[in-house]
Each structure stands twice: as structure tokens, then as C-alpha cells.
Coordinates of C-alpha atoms in Angstrom, one line a residue:
M67 CA -109.8 -42.0 66.5
A68 CA -106.3 -41.4 66.9
A69 CA -107.2 -37.8 66.7
I70 CA -108.9 -38.0 70.4
G71 CA -106.5 -37.5 72.8
E72 CA -105.7 -35.3 75.9
E73 CA -107.9 -32.3 76.6
R74 CA -106.3 -29.4 75.1
P75 CA -106.3 -25.7 76.6
A76 CA -108.2 -23.0 75.2
V77 CA -107.0 -21.7 71.8
Q78 CA -107.0 -18.1 71.5
A79 CA -108.2 -16.4 68.4
S80 CA -105.7 -14.1 67.6
G81 CA -105.1 -11.1 64.7
G82 CA -103.5 -14.1 62.9
A83 CA -105.5 -17.3 61.3
P84 CA -108.3 -18.7 63.0
S85 CA -107.1 -21.4 65.6
L86 CA -109.5 -24.2 63.9
M87 CA -107.9 -23.3 60.5
A88 CA -104.4 -24.4 62.3
L89 CA -105.7 -28.2 63.2
D90 CA -104.3 -31.2 61.1
S91 CA -106.9 -32.6 58.7
R92 CA -107.5 -35.4 60.3
K93 CA -108.4 -33.6 63.3
K94 CA -110.9 -31.4 61.4
L95 CA -112.1 -34.5 59.9
T96 CA -112.9 -36.0 63.3
I97 CA -114.7 -32.9 64.5
L98 CA -116.4 -32.9 60.8
G99 CA -118.0 -36.3 61.6
A100 CA -119.3 -35.5 65.3
I101 CA -120.8 -32.4 63.9
L102 CA -122.5 -33.9 60.7
L103 CA -123.8 -36.8 63.1
T104 CA -125.4 -34.2 65.7
L105 CA -127.1 -32.7 62.4
F106 CA -127.9 -36.0 60.8
L107 CA -130.1 -37.0 64.3
A108 CA -131.7 -33.0 64.5
S109 CA -132.9 -33.3 61.0
L110 CA -133.9 -37.5 61.1
D111 CA -135.9 -36.6 64.0
Q112 CA -138.4 -34.6 62.1
T113 CA -138.7 -37.2 59.4
V114 CA -139.3 -40.1 61.9
V115 CA -141.5 -38.4 64.5
G116 CA -143.7 -37.8 61.3
T117 CA -144.0 -41.2 60.4
A118 CA -144.7 -42.4 63.9
L119 CA -146.8 -39.2 64.7
P120 CA -150.5 -41.1 63.4
R121 CA -149.6 -44.0 66.0
I122 CA -148.6 -41.5 69.0
V123 CA -151.9 -39.6 68.4
T124 CA -154.0 -42.6 68.7
D125 CA -152.1 -44.2 71.9
L126 CA -152.3 -40.8 73.5
N127 CA -155.7 -40.5 72.4
G128 CA -154.4 -36.7 71.1
A129 CA -155.9 -35.5 68.0
S130 CA -157.0 -32.1 69.2
L131 CA -153.0 -31.4 69.5
Y132 CA -151.7 -33.5 66.4
A133 CA -149.9 -30.7 64.8
W134 CA -149.0 -28.8 68.1
V135 CA -146.1 -32.0 68.6
V136 CA -144.4 -30.6 65.4
S137 CA -145.3 -26.8 65.5
A138 CA -144.0 -26.5 69.4
Y139 CA -140.4 -28.2 68.2
L140 CA -140.5 -25.5 65.2
L141 CA -141.4 -22.9 67.3
S142 CA -138.7 -23.1 69.9
S143 CA -136.1 -23.8 67.8
T144 CA -136.6 -20.9 65.4
I145 CA -136.7 -18.5 68.4
T146 CA -133.4 -19.7 69.5
V147 CA -131.5 -19.7 66.6
P148 CA -130.4 -16.0 66.3
I149 CA -129.5 -16.4 69.7
Y150 CA -127.3 -19.0 69.7
G151 CA -125.6 -18.1 67.2
K152 CA -125.0 -14.5 69.0
F153 CA -123.5 -16.3 72.1
S154 CA -121.2 -18.6 70.0
D155 CA -119.9 -15.4 69.3
V156 CA -119.3 -14.2 72.3
F157 CA -118.5 -17.8 74.5
G158 CA -117.6 -19.7 72.0
R159 CA -119.5 -22.8 69.6
K160 CA -117.9 -25.4 71.8
P161 CA -120.2 -24.3 75.0
M162 CA -123.3 -23.4 73.1
L163 CA -123.2 -26.5 70.9
M164 CA -122.8 -28.9 73.9
I165 CA -125.6 -26.7 75.4
G166 CA -127.7 -27.4 72.6
V167 CA -126.8 -31.0 71.9
C168 CA -127.7 -31.9 75.9
L169 CA -131.1 -30.2 75.6
F170 CA -131.9 -31.9 72.6
L171 CA -131.3 -35.3 74.1
L172 CA -132.9 -34.1 77.5
G173 CA -135.8 -33.5 75.1
S174 CA -135.3 -36.6 73.1
W175 CA -135.6 -38.5 76.8
L176 CA -138.7 -36.8 77.8
S177 CA -140.6 -37.1 74.7
G178 CA -139.8 -41.2 75.0
T179 CA -141.2 -41.1 78.3
S180 CA -144.6 -38.9 77.5
Q181 CA -147.8 -40.6 78.8
T182 CA -150.1 -37.8 77.5
M183 CA -149.9 -35.3 74.5
Q184 CA -149.6 -32.0 76.5
Q185 CA -146.4 -33.9 77.8
L186 CA -145.3 -34.8 74.8
V187 CA -146.1 -31.3 73.0
A188 CA -143.8 -30.0 76.3
F189 CA -141.2 -32.1 75.8
R190 CA -141.0 -31.3 72.0
A191 CA -140.2 -27.8 72.8
V192 CA -137.4 -28.5 75.2
Q193 CA -136.4 -30.6 72.3
G194 CA -136.8 -27.4 70.1
L195 CA -134.7 -25.7 72.3
G196 CA -131.4 -27.5 71.8
A197 CA -132.1 -27.9 67.9
G198 CA -131.8 -24.2 67.4
A199 CA -128.8 -24.1 68.5
L200 CA -127.4 -27.4 66.0
F201 CA -128.2 -26.4 62.3
P202 CA -126.1 -23.1 62.8
L203 CA -123.2 -23.8 64.9
V204 CA -122.5 -26.8 62.9
M205 CA -122.4 -24.5 59.9
A206 CA -120.4 -22.0 61.8
I207 CA -117.8 -24.2 62.7
I208 CA -117.8 -25.6 59.2
G209 CA -116.7 -21.9 58.8
D210 CA -114.0 -22.0 61.8
L211 CA -112.2 -25.1 60.4
Y212 CA -112.2 -24.3 56.7
S213 CA -111.3 -21.3 54.7
P214 CA -114.3 -19.9 52.4
R215 CA -112.4 -21.1 49.5
E216 CA -112.7 -24.8 51.0
R217 CA -115.9 -24.1 52.6
G218 CA -118.1 -25.0 49.3
R219 CA -117.1 -28.6 49.3
F220 CA -118.0 -29.3 53.1
Q221 CA -121.3 -27.0 53.3
G222 CA -122.3 -29.0 50.1
L223 CA -122.6 -32.0 52.8
F224 CA -126.0 -30.6 54.7
G225 CA -127.8 -30.7 51.5
A226 CA -126.9 -34.5 51.7
V227 CA -127.7 -34.8 55.3
F228 CA -131.2 -33.5 55.2
A229 CA -131.9 -35.0 51.7
L230 CA -130.7 -38.9 53.8
S231 CA -132.9 -37.8 56.5
F232 CA -135.8 -37.9 54.3
I233 CA -134.5 -41.3 52.6
V234 CA -134.2 -43.4 55.8
G235 CA -136.5 -41.4 58.2
P236 CA -139.5 -42.8 56.9
F237 CA -138.6 -46.3 57.1
I238 CA -137.2 -46.2 60.5
G239 CA -139.8 -44.4 62.1
G240 CA -142.0 -46.9 60.6
W241 CA -140.3 -50.0 61.6
I242 CA -139.5 -48.8 65.2
T243 CA -143.6 -47.9 65.7
D244 CA -144.2 -50.8 64.0
H245 CA -142.2 -53.7 65.4
V246 CA -140.7 -52.1 69.1
S247 CA -142.6 -49.2 70.1
W248 CA -143.2 -45.4 69.2
H249 CA -141.4 -44.2 72.7
W250 CA -138.0 -45.5 70.7
V251 CA -138.4 -43.1 68.1
F252 CA -137.3 -40.8 70.2
Y253 CA -134.9 -42.8 72.6
V254 CA -132.5 -43.8 69.9
N255 CA -131.5 -40.2 69.5
V256 CA -129.5 -40.6 73.2
P257 CA -126.9 -43.1 72.2
F258 CA -126.1 -41.8 69.2
G259 CA -125.9 -38.3 70.4
I260 CA -124.2 -39.0 73.5
A261 CA -121.2 -40.3 71.1
S262 CA -121.3 -37.3 69.3
L263 CA -121.4 -35.4 72.6
V264 CA -118.1 -37.4 73.7
V265 CA -115.9 -36.8 70.4
L266 CA -117.3 -33.2 70.4
A267 CA -115.9 -32.4 74.1
I268 CA -112.4 -33.7 73.6
T269 CA -111.5 -33.5 70.1
L270 CA -113.4 -29.2 69.6
P271 CA -111.0 -27.0 71.0
S272 CA -112.1 -24.1 73.5
I273 CA -111.8 -20.7 71.8
A274 CA -111.1 -18.1 74.1
S275 CA -112.9 -15.3 72.0
R276 CA -115.2 -13.7 74.5
T277 CA -115.9 -10.2 72.9
A278 CA -118.2 -8.9 75.5
S279 CA -118.8 -9.3 79.2
V280 CA -122.5 -10.8 80.3
R281 CA -123.9 -7.4 81.5
D282 CA -123.2 -6.3 77.9
L283 CA -125.8 -8.8 76.2
D284 CA -128.8 -8.0 74.2
Y285 CA -131.3 -8.8 76.9
V286 CA -133.9 -6.2 76.1
G287 CA -133.4 -7.6 72.2
I288 CA -133.8 -11.1 73.3
A289 CA -136.8 -11.0 75.2
L290 CA -138.5 -8.6 72.3
F291 CA -137.4 -10.9 69.7
T292 CA -139.0 -13.9 71.1
A293 CA -142.4 -11.9 71.9
G294 CA -142.6 -10.8 68.3
V295 CA -141.5 -14.4 66.9
V296 CA -143.9 -16.4 69.1
P297 CA -147.0 -14.9 67.6
F298 CA -146.0 -14.7 64.4
M299 CA -145.2 -18.5 64.1
L300 CA -148.3 -19.2 65.9
G301 CA -150.0 -17.3 63.5
L302 CA -148.5 -18.6 60.6
T303 CA -148.9 -22.3 62.1
N304 CA -152.7 -21.5 62.4
K305 CA -152.8 -20.5 59.0
G306 CA -151.5 -23.8 58.2
N307 CA -153.3 -26.2 60.2
V308 CA -156.7 -27.7 59.0
S309 CA -160.1 -27.1 61.4
S310 CA -162.1 -30.2 62.1
S311 CA -164.2 -29.6 58.9
G312 CA -160.9 -29.6 57.1
Q313 CA -160.8 -26.0 56.3
L314 CA -158.2 -23.4 56.9
A315 CA -158.7 -20.4 58.5
S316 CA -159.0 -17.1 56.7
W317 CA -155.8 -14.9 57.2
T318 CA -158.5 -12.3 59.0
D319 CA -158.8 -15.1 61.5
G320 CA -157.8 -13.2 64.7
N321 CA -155.6 -16.3 65.8
V322 CA -154.0 -15.8 62.2
G323 CA -153.9 -12.5 61.1
G324 CA -154.3 -11.0 64.4
L325 CA -150.9 -12.5 65.9
I326 CA -149.0 -12.4 63.0
V327 CA -149.7 -8.3 63.1
L328 CA -148.8 -8.5 66.9
G329 CA -145.8 -10.1 66.0
L330 CA -144.6 -8.0 63.4
A331 CA -145.6 -5.1 65.6
I332 CA -143.2 -6.0 68.2
L333 CA -140.6 -7.0 65.7
V334 CA -140.6 -3.4 64.3
V335 CA -140.0 -2.3 68.1
F336 CA -137.2 -4.9 68.2
L337 CA -135.1 -3.7 65.2
F338 CA -135.6 -0.2 67.0
V339 CA -133.8 -1.8 70.3
E340 CA -131.2 -3.9 67.9
S341 CA -129.8 -0.5 65.9
R342 CA -129.0 1.2 69.4
A343 CA -127.8 -2.1 71.5
K344 CA -124.0 -2.7 72.3
E345 CA -124.2 -6.3 71.4
P346 CA -127.1 -7.2 69.2
I347 CA -128.4 -10.7 68.8
I348 CA -129.2 -9.7 64.9
P349 CA -126.5 -7.4 64.2
L350 CA -128.3 -4.3 61.5
D351 CA -124.8 -3.1 60.3
L352 CA -124.4 -6.3 58.6
F353 CA -127.3 -5.4 56.3
R354 CA -125.1 -2.6 55.1
L355 CA -122.9 -5.4 53.1
R356 CA -124.6 -5.6 50.0
D357 CA -123.6 -9.5 49.5
Y358 CA -125.0 -9.8 53.1
S359 CA -128.0 -8.5 52.7
V360 CA -128.7 -9.6 48.8
S361 CA -128.2 -13.5 50.4
M362 CA -130.5 -13.2 53.3
A363 CA -133.4 -11.8 50.9
A364 CA -132.5 -14.8 48.7
V365 CA -132.7 -17.2 51.5
F366 CA -135.9 -16.0 52.6
V367 CA -137.5 -16.1 48.9
F368 CA -136.0 -19.5 48.0
G369 CA -137.0 -20.7 51.5
V370 CA -140.3 -20.1 50.6
A371 CA -140.0 -21.7 47.3
M372 CA -138.8 -25.4 48.1
F373 CA -141.3 -26.8 50.4
A374 CA -144.0 -26.8 48.8
A375 CA -142.9 -29.9 46.9
V376 CA -141.8 -32.1 49.5
I377 CA -144.8 -31.1 52.1
F378 CA -147.4 -31.5 49.1
M379 CA -146.1 -34.2 47.0
P380 CA -146.6 -36.7 49.5
R381 CA -150.3 -36.0 50.2
F382 CA -150.4 -36.5 46.1
Y383 CA -149.0 -40.2 46.4
Q384 CA -151.4 -40.5 49.4
T385 CA -154.6 -39.1 48.3
V386 CA -154.5 -39.3 44.7
R387 CA -152.2 -42.7 44.3
G388 CA -153.7 -44.4 47.2
I389 CA -150.1 -45.1 48.3
S390 CA -149.2 -45.5 52.5
A391 CA -147.9 -42.4 54.6
T392 CA -144.5 -44.5 54.2
E393 CA -144.3 -45.1 51.0
S394 CA -145.0 -42.0 50.1
G395 CA -141.8 -40.3 51.2
Y396 CA -139.9 -42.8 49.1
Y397 CA -142.2 -41.7 45.8
I398 CA -140.2 -38.2 46.2
W399 CA -137.0 -40.3 46.2
P400 CA -135.7 -37.8 42.5
L401 CA -136.2 -34.8 44.3
L402 CA -134.1 -35.5 46.9
V403 CA -131.7 -36.9 44.9
G404 CA -131.8 -33.8 42.8
L405 CA -131.7 -31.7 46.0
M406 CA -128.4 -33.9 47.3
G407 CA -126.8 -33.8 44.0
G408 CA -127.0 -30.1 43.4
S409 CA -125.9 -29.3 47.2
I410 CA -123.2 -31.8 47.0
G411 CA -121.9 -30.8 43.1
T412 CA -122.1 -27.3 43.8
G413 CA -120.3 -27.1 46.8
L414 CA -117.5 -29.0 45.2
L415 CA -117.4 -26.5 41.9
I416 CA -117.3 -23.2 44.0
S417 CA -114.1 -24.8 46.3
R418 CA -112.5 -25.7 42.9
L419 CA -113.7 -22.7 40.9
G420 CA -113.5 -20.3 43.4
R421 CA -116.7 -18.6 42.5
Y422 CA -120.2 -19.0 43.1
K423 CA -122.3 -16.3 41.5
W424 CA -123.1 -18.3 37.7
L425 CA -123.3 -21.5 39.7
M426 CA -126.2 -20.5 41.5
V427 CA -127.7 -18.2 38.6
G428 CA -127.8 -21.6 37.0
G429 CA -129.3 -23.6 40.0
A430 CA -132.0 -21.1 40.3
A431 CA -133.0 -20.7 36.6
V432 CA -133.3 -25.0 36.6
M433 CA -135.4 -24.5 39.7
L434 CA -137.9 -22.5 37.7
V435 CA -138.0 -24.8 35.1
G436 CA -138.9 -28.2 37.5
G437 CA -141.5 -25.5 39.1
F438 CA -143.1 -24.9 35.6
L439 CA -142.8 -28.6 34.7
L440 CA -144.5 -29.6 37.9
T441 CA -147.6 -26.4 37.6
H442 CA -148.9 -29.1 34.6
L443 CA -149.6 -32.0 37.3
T444 CA -152.7 -34.0 36.7
A445 CA -154.4 -37.3 38.8
S446 CA -152.9 -38.8 35.0
T447 CA -149.3 -38.0 34.6
S448 CA -147.0 -41.1 34.8
D449 CA -144.5 -41.5 37.8
W450 CA -141.6 -41.7 35.1
V451 CA -142.7 -38.1 33.9
L452 CA -143.2 -36.8 37.3
W453 CA -140.0 -38.3 38.6
A454 CA -138.4 -36.6 36.2
W455 CA -139.9 -33.0 36.5
M456 CA -139.0 -33.3 41.0
L457 CA -135.5 -34.5 39.5
V458 CA -135.1 -31.2 37.8
L459 CA -136.7 -29.4 40.8
G460 CA -134.0 -30.9 43.2
L461 CA -131.1 -30.0 41.0
G462 CA -132.0 -26.6 41.2
I463 CA -132.4 -26.3 44.7
G464 CA -129.3 -27.7 45.7
P465 CA -127.7 -24.5 44.9
A466 CA -129.1 -22.3 47.3
M467 CA -128.6 -25.2 50.1
A468 CA -124.7 -25.2 49.8
G469 CA -124.1 -21.6 48.0
F470 CA -125.7 -19.1 50.3
T471 CA -123.7 -20.2 53.4
V472 CA -120.1 -19.8 51.7
V473 CA -121.1 -16.5 50.1
V474 CA -122.5 -14.9 53.8
Q475 CA -119.5 -16.5 55.7
N476 CA -117.3 -14.9 53.0
A477 CA -118.9 -11.6 53.4
V478 CA -118.3 -11.3 57.2
P479 CA -115.6 -10.6 59.7
R480 CA -114.7 -13.8 61.4
D481 CA -115.5 -13.0 64.5
R482 CA -119.2 -12.2 63.4
L483 CA -119.2 -15.6 61.7
G484 CA -121.6 -17.4 64.5
V485 CA -124.3 -14.2 64.4
A486 CA -124.1 -14.4 60.4
T487 CA -124.9 -18.4 60.0
S488 CA -128.1 -18.1 62.2
T489 CA -129.2 -15.1 61.0
L490 CA -129.1 -17.7 57.4
T491 CA -130.5 -20.1 59.2
F492 CA -133.6 -17.6 60.7
L493 CA -134.5 -16.3 57.8
R494 CA -134.5 -19.4 55.7
Q495 CA -136.8 -21.2 58.3
I496 CA -139.3 -18.0 58.4
G497 CA -139.3 -18.6 55.0
A498 CA -140.6 -21.9 55.3
S499 CA -143.0 -20.7 57.7
V500 CA -144.1 -18.3 55.5
G501 CA -144.5 -20.5 52.3
L502 CA -146.0 -23.2 53.6
A503 CA -149.0 -21.0 55.0
A504 CA -149.5 -19.6 51.6
A505 CA -149.4 -23.2 50.0
G506 CA -152.1 -24.0 52.4
T507 CA -154.0 -20.9 51.2
V508 CA -153.5 -21.4 47.1
F509 CA -154.1 -25.1 47.8
S510 CA -157.8 -24.8 49.6
S511 CA -158.4 -22.1 47.5
S512 CA -157.7 -23.9 44.4
F513 CA -159.2 -27.1 45.2
A514 CA -162.8 -25.3 46.2
N515 CA -162.9 -23.4 42.6
R516 CA -161.7 -26.3 40.3
L517 CA -163.5 -29.1 42.2
P518 CA -167.4 -28.3 40.4
A519 CA -166.3 -28.7 37.0
N520 CA -163.9 -31.7 37.6
L521 CA -167.0 -33.5 39.1
A522 CA -168.9 -32.1 35.9
Q523 CA -166.2 -33.9 33.9
E524 CA -166.6 -37.1 35.8
G525 CA -170.6 -37.2 34.8
V526 CA -171.7 -36.1 38.6
P527 CA -175.4 -34.7 38.4
Q528 CA -175.1 -30.8 38.6
Q529 CA -177.9 -30.6 41.5
L530 CA -175.6 -32.6 43.2
I531 CA -172.3 -30.8 43.2
P532 CA -173.0 -27.8 45.4
Q533 CA -174.0 -30.3 48.2
L534 CA -170.4 -32.1 47.4
V535 CA -168.6 -29.2 47.2
K536 CA -169.7 -28.6 51.4
L537 CA -167.7 -31.7 51.6
S538 CA -164.4 -30.7 50.1
G539 CA -162.5 -30.7 53.4
A540 CA -163.4 -34.8 53.6
L541 CA -162.8 -35.3 49.6
Q542 CA -159.2 -33.7 49.7
N543 CA -158.2 -36.1 52.9
V544 CA -156.4 -39.4 52.5
G545 CA -159.6 -41.9 51.1
N546 CA -161.3 -39.1 49.8
G547 CA -164.2 -39.4 52.6
R548 CA -165.5 -42.5 51.0
A549 CA -167.5 -44.0 53.8
L550 CA -168.7 -40.2 54.3
L551 CA -170.2 -40.4 51.1
E552 CA -171.4 -44.0 50.6
L553 CA -173.1 -42.8 54.1
L554 CA -174.7 -39.4 52.9
L555 CA -175.6 -40.8 49.1
P556 CA -178.9 -42.4 49.0
G557 CA -179.2 -46.0 47.1
P558 CA -179.7 -45.1 44.1
L559 CA -176.8 -43.0 44.2
Q560 CA -174.2 -45.2 45.6
G561 CA -173.0 -45.7 42.1
L562 CA -171.9 -42.1 41.9
V563 CA -169.3 -42.3 44.5
P564 CA -166.4 -43.6 42.5
S565 CA -167.0 -40.4 39.9
V566 CA -166.9 -38.3 43.0
I567 CA -163.4 -39.5 43.8
A568 CA -162.3 -39.4 40.3
G569 CA -163.7 -35.9 39.7
A570 CA -161.9 -34.5 43.6
N571 CA -158.4 -36.3 42.7
N572 CA -158.6 -34.4 39.3
A573 CA -159.3 -31.0 41.2
L574 CA -156.5 -32.1 44.0
A575 CA -153.7 -32.7 41.5
L576 CA -154.7 -29.5 39.7
A577 CA -154.6 -27.9 43.0
I578 CA -151.0 -28.6 44.1
G579 CA -149.7 -28.2 40.4
D580 CA -150.9 -24.9 41.2
L581 CA -148.9 -24.3 44.5
F582 CA -145.8 -24.0 42.0
W583 CA -146.8 -20.9 40.8
I584 CA -145.6 -20.1 44.4
T585 CA -142.1 -21.7 43.6
I586 CA -142.1 -20.1 40.0
V587 CA -142.9 -16.0 41.7
A588 CA -140.4 -16.8 45.0
G589 CA -137.6 -18.3 42.6
A590 CA -137.9 -15.4 40.4
L591 CA -137.1 -13.2 43.3
G592 CA -134.5 -15.4 44.2
L593 CA -132.7 -15.6 40.7
V594 CA -133.1 -11.5 40.7
C595 CA -131.5 -11.5 44.2
T596 CA -128.8 -14.1 42.7
L597 CA -128.1 -11.8 39.7
I598 CA -127.1 -8.8 42.1
L599 CA -124.5 -10.7 43.9
R600 CA -121.1 -10.1 43.1
D601 CA -119.1 -12.6 42.2
L602 CA -116.1 -12.0 44.8
P603 CA -113.2 -14.5 45.0
L604 CA -113.4 -16.6 47.9
R605 CA -110.7 -16.1 50.4
T606 CA -108.1 -18.5 51.5
A607 CA -106.6 -19.4 54.5
A608 CA -103.6 -17.5 53.8
E609 CA -105.4 -14.4 52.8
L610 CA -107.6 -14.9 56.4
Q611 CA -104.3 -15.5 58.2
G612 CA -103.7 -11.3 57.8
E613 CA -106.9 -10.3 58.4
P614 CA -107.4 -8.8 62.1
P615 CA -110.0 -9.1 64.5
A616 CA -113.0 -7.2 63.7
A617 CA -114.3 -4.5 65.9
P618 CA -117.6 -2.3 65.5
A619 CA -117.1 0.7 64.1
E620 CA -118.7 4.4 64.6
G621 CA -122.5 3.8 64.5
G622 CA -122.2 0.0 64.4
A623 CA -121.2 0.0 60.5
V624 CA -118.4 -2.9 59.5
P625 CA -114.9 -1.9 59.6
A626 CA -113.5 -1.8 56.3
T627 CA -110.4 -3.7 56.7
S628 CA -112.9 -6.6 58.0
R629 CA -115.1 -6.3 54.8
P630 CA -113.8 -9.2 52.0

């Protein structure tokens, strides 16, 4: 910890090299360690809470609010991402990141003290308000520390952090819940978060880069953005949540399609306001840059493509294979290993070669191969074959995790790094939400369509099949509704229960396989976007040294001198 010394004065960002790039390598690594620890805590929190949630719901008697423990966190974190990004460009990364960490720790502590589900949902929303700062600002700080040519090897660590959290999260959450108390699932964040906060406070310089006064900020845009994203995300969330009967809501339901349309209408007004705002939270002029706009589109569709496997493969293991919730997280280890290897490897190669396009094109092609293999999923697919397929998919997803951040940060002026990175994070999260809502619809429809034929193949009498189809919600749950079947089927038909369960599991496996056509379609769109990218050389610190600070040109266009 030799890098920790006395408090340094603010460092002015001038027309020379960016100030954080001038720090020595030891100080950079100290800052890097602190921000990665912060990122790890935020990503770990999601997997740990997911494992502990069944016990929490039981203790607090709040099954009706089960999904909102996750949704409240996701909603508040998604809304605040672009706001933190813009404010970090105006007021500096350090104060905004420390505000975010403090809110995250406050929300963690309050969540641990919850005595009702309503309290837990509210406190998780506070946690999300802080988490919205962590992901984009950590990536932006890496952009401040290292030149685009160097960033690849460090941006690749993000995929590793996420994959590691998926690996250790279920174990930590299960162990704490079983041996200590679920309250400590939240409390455990606090000491590590405080340690990270102290290191950041001491080592991260304050950069005086204010480019606007407080009165210039886009308050109308912030209000419209929030008013539009909230109903849009609520509609997608309601689409992805199953009812008490096990069915998904229709897209035409007022709580789904109605909220989505309302949100989109408000966001159209938001875009109109942003085009005229002096300090917009999402600068539309950046989308005039070809590589920036193409990267944003690619990140969105890759977000749609990648989350079906992460969410639905554990469901396959829990329902079809009868694996526990905790263990199911480990059965998707090849996907996470592939993701980690693809992300780190691509980042290292980008830094070594100074190029990115064909690495990312190759990654997108591998993703398509992995998605196509997984469309062949059946209940009888062996673990080793399934693990090989998931490894291929993970290797294809990894390059998108690392590469597009480097591309976007290379394409924009350095004084707009925060807002560009936060927009990237926002679109990735929106893509994931859209993908999950679409996956839920495809899964529910496919399962209902495949169930009659699979029941018939298992020897279930034809006259019983229409009645069993009405129980599709219970048949696709863990345990396949065995207790309900034994209650409803009369004595002579009790022997059909194993056949019904086998048919339901076959239909469920095939329905999950159908989900990967979403991965293929979205991945193909991502591949097209990647092919459109220009393979520009990544700028070095020496090249950045002569780059003047960017100032918006007339009409909001990015000045030509600021373009790579």
C-alpha cells in the first residue's frame, strides 16, 4: 500500500495528456484494484441475493413481492446509469463514484435490517441507486487511467469479474443463509465496501474538469428520462414475471404493453428535449460518429442475445435434472469459463495488436455457432455435450463484453468518456431486459405448443392431455407439480404421473432450446453491426497528449479535431 500517501491536490485536466494517465504504474494498479473490488461487490450482490431469496421470502412472508426484490434494484440502477455518467464528466469521477458507493453501502445495510418485504424492496431500490454509478464509472476510470491501446487488457477483466461473481455467489449466498443468517448476505458488503471507499478516497485524484455550471445541467431531460424509463422497464418486468397460475402476461396487457408504449412515448419527447439541451445526459450528437452508433446498436442486440443461457440453463438443471438451486449455478460453469476466457483473451489481444474488428467478428461468429448448438437441447442431452456447447457460447460472448467498451472510448473525445461509457452500459442493460421479456414469451408459447405431443409420446391417454395442458404452469415448475398431479389424477391413473413428468420435461427442454433462436437472430444482427465497424488503430498515450479538450460545435456536432 505504498501508493497510499498524503492527500493530493486536485489535478487539472488540460490540453496535455489526461492527468490520470500521468500517474505511475503502482498508483494506477492500486486504483484499479479498488475499483474492481467495488465492481465485484456489486456484481456479487446480485448472485448472492438470488440464492438467499427463497429463504428471505419465507421468513418475511412476502411471496407476492418475490420478483420486486430484484426488479426494484434493476429499475433504480438502470435509470441512474446515464445520469452518473454525465455528472462524472461535469464534476469528476471521484465524487460521483464515492456517492454511488456510499448509497450502495447504505442500501446494503438497510436491506439487512429489513423486517418486511415492503422494506426490503424499498431498500433494494436505494442499493440500486448506488449501483447505477459503479459499472459505468469503473469503466470510465479505466479509460482515464490508460490509453485506448492499453485499455483492452484491463477492460477484459470486467468479464472475469462478472464470471467470478457467478461462480462464487451461489456458494457464498447459500452458506451464509444456511449457517449464519440471510441478513448477513447484505451486511457482508459493508466492510469490503468501506475498505474500497477508503482506498479510492486516498489514491484517486480529484480532477477539476468541470465543463458546466449546476444551472446548465439538463434537469428537464433527467425528469423525462426517468418518467420514460420507469414505465418501460416496469412493462418489461411485468412481462417476464409469471402469475400465480404460472402463466406470463400478454403483450397486450395494460400492465405490459400499455406501460411499454407509455414509456416509449415519453422517451420520444425526451429525445426531442435532448436535441436542444445545453448539457444533455445522453448527447445525441455522438451518434453521428459511425463507430459509436454502430457499437451502441451492437451492445443492445448482444444484450438481447446473451442472457437466455444465463437465466434459463439453471432452470433446465433444476427442473429437468432435479439439481438444487445452488448447485445449478455450478452446472453452467463452462459458459462462465468461456465468457471469462473470451473476455480476458480478447482484451489482451486488442492491446497487443492495437486492432479489434476481426477479433470481435470472430467472437460474434462463435456465438452464433454456440447458439445453434444449444437449439438442439433435449432432456436426454448428456452433461458433457451440453458443457461443450455452453463453452462455445461463452467464448463467443466474451469478446463483446470487453471489445465494445474499448471501441466506444476510442471513438469519443476524452472529456465525454463518462457519458459515452454510461450510455453503453444503459443500452446493454435495456437489451438484457428486452431479451428476457422476449425469452419468457417464446418459452411459454413453445412449452404450451410442445406439451401435447410430448405427453402423447410418453403414452399419456389422449383424453387426459387437454386437462394436463391447463396445468402447464405447474408442469414447468421445479418438481413438475408432482403433488398436484397425485391429487388430481384418480387412483387408477396414478401410474401415469412419471409419464406426465417425463413428457413435461421433454417439452421444457425443447422450449429452452427454442430460446436460442433469439440468441441466433440477435447475434446475427450483432455480427452485421460488427462488420460495419471500421478497424481504426487504437490511440496511444502519446497521441492523446496533443489532443485538445473537445467543445461542442455548432449544432452539437463533435468537432473534427476530437475525432480519432
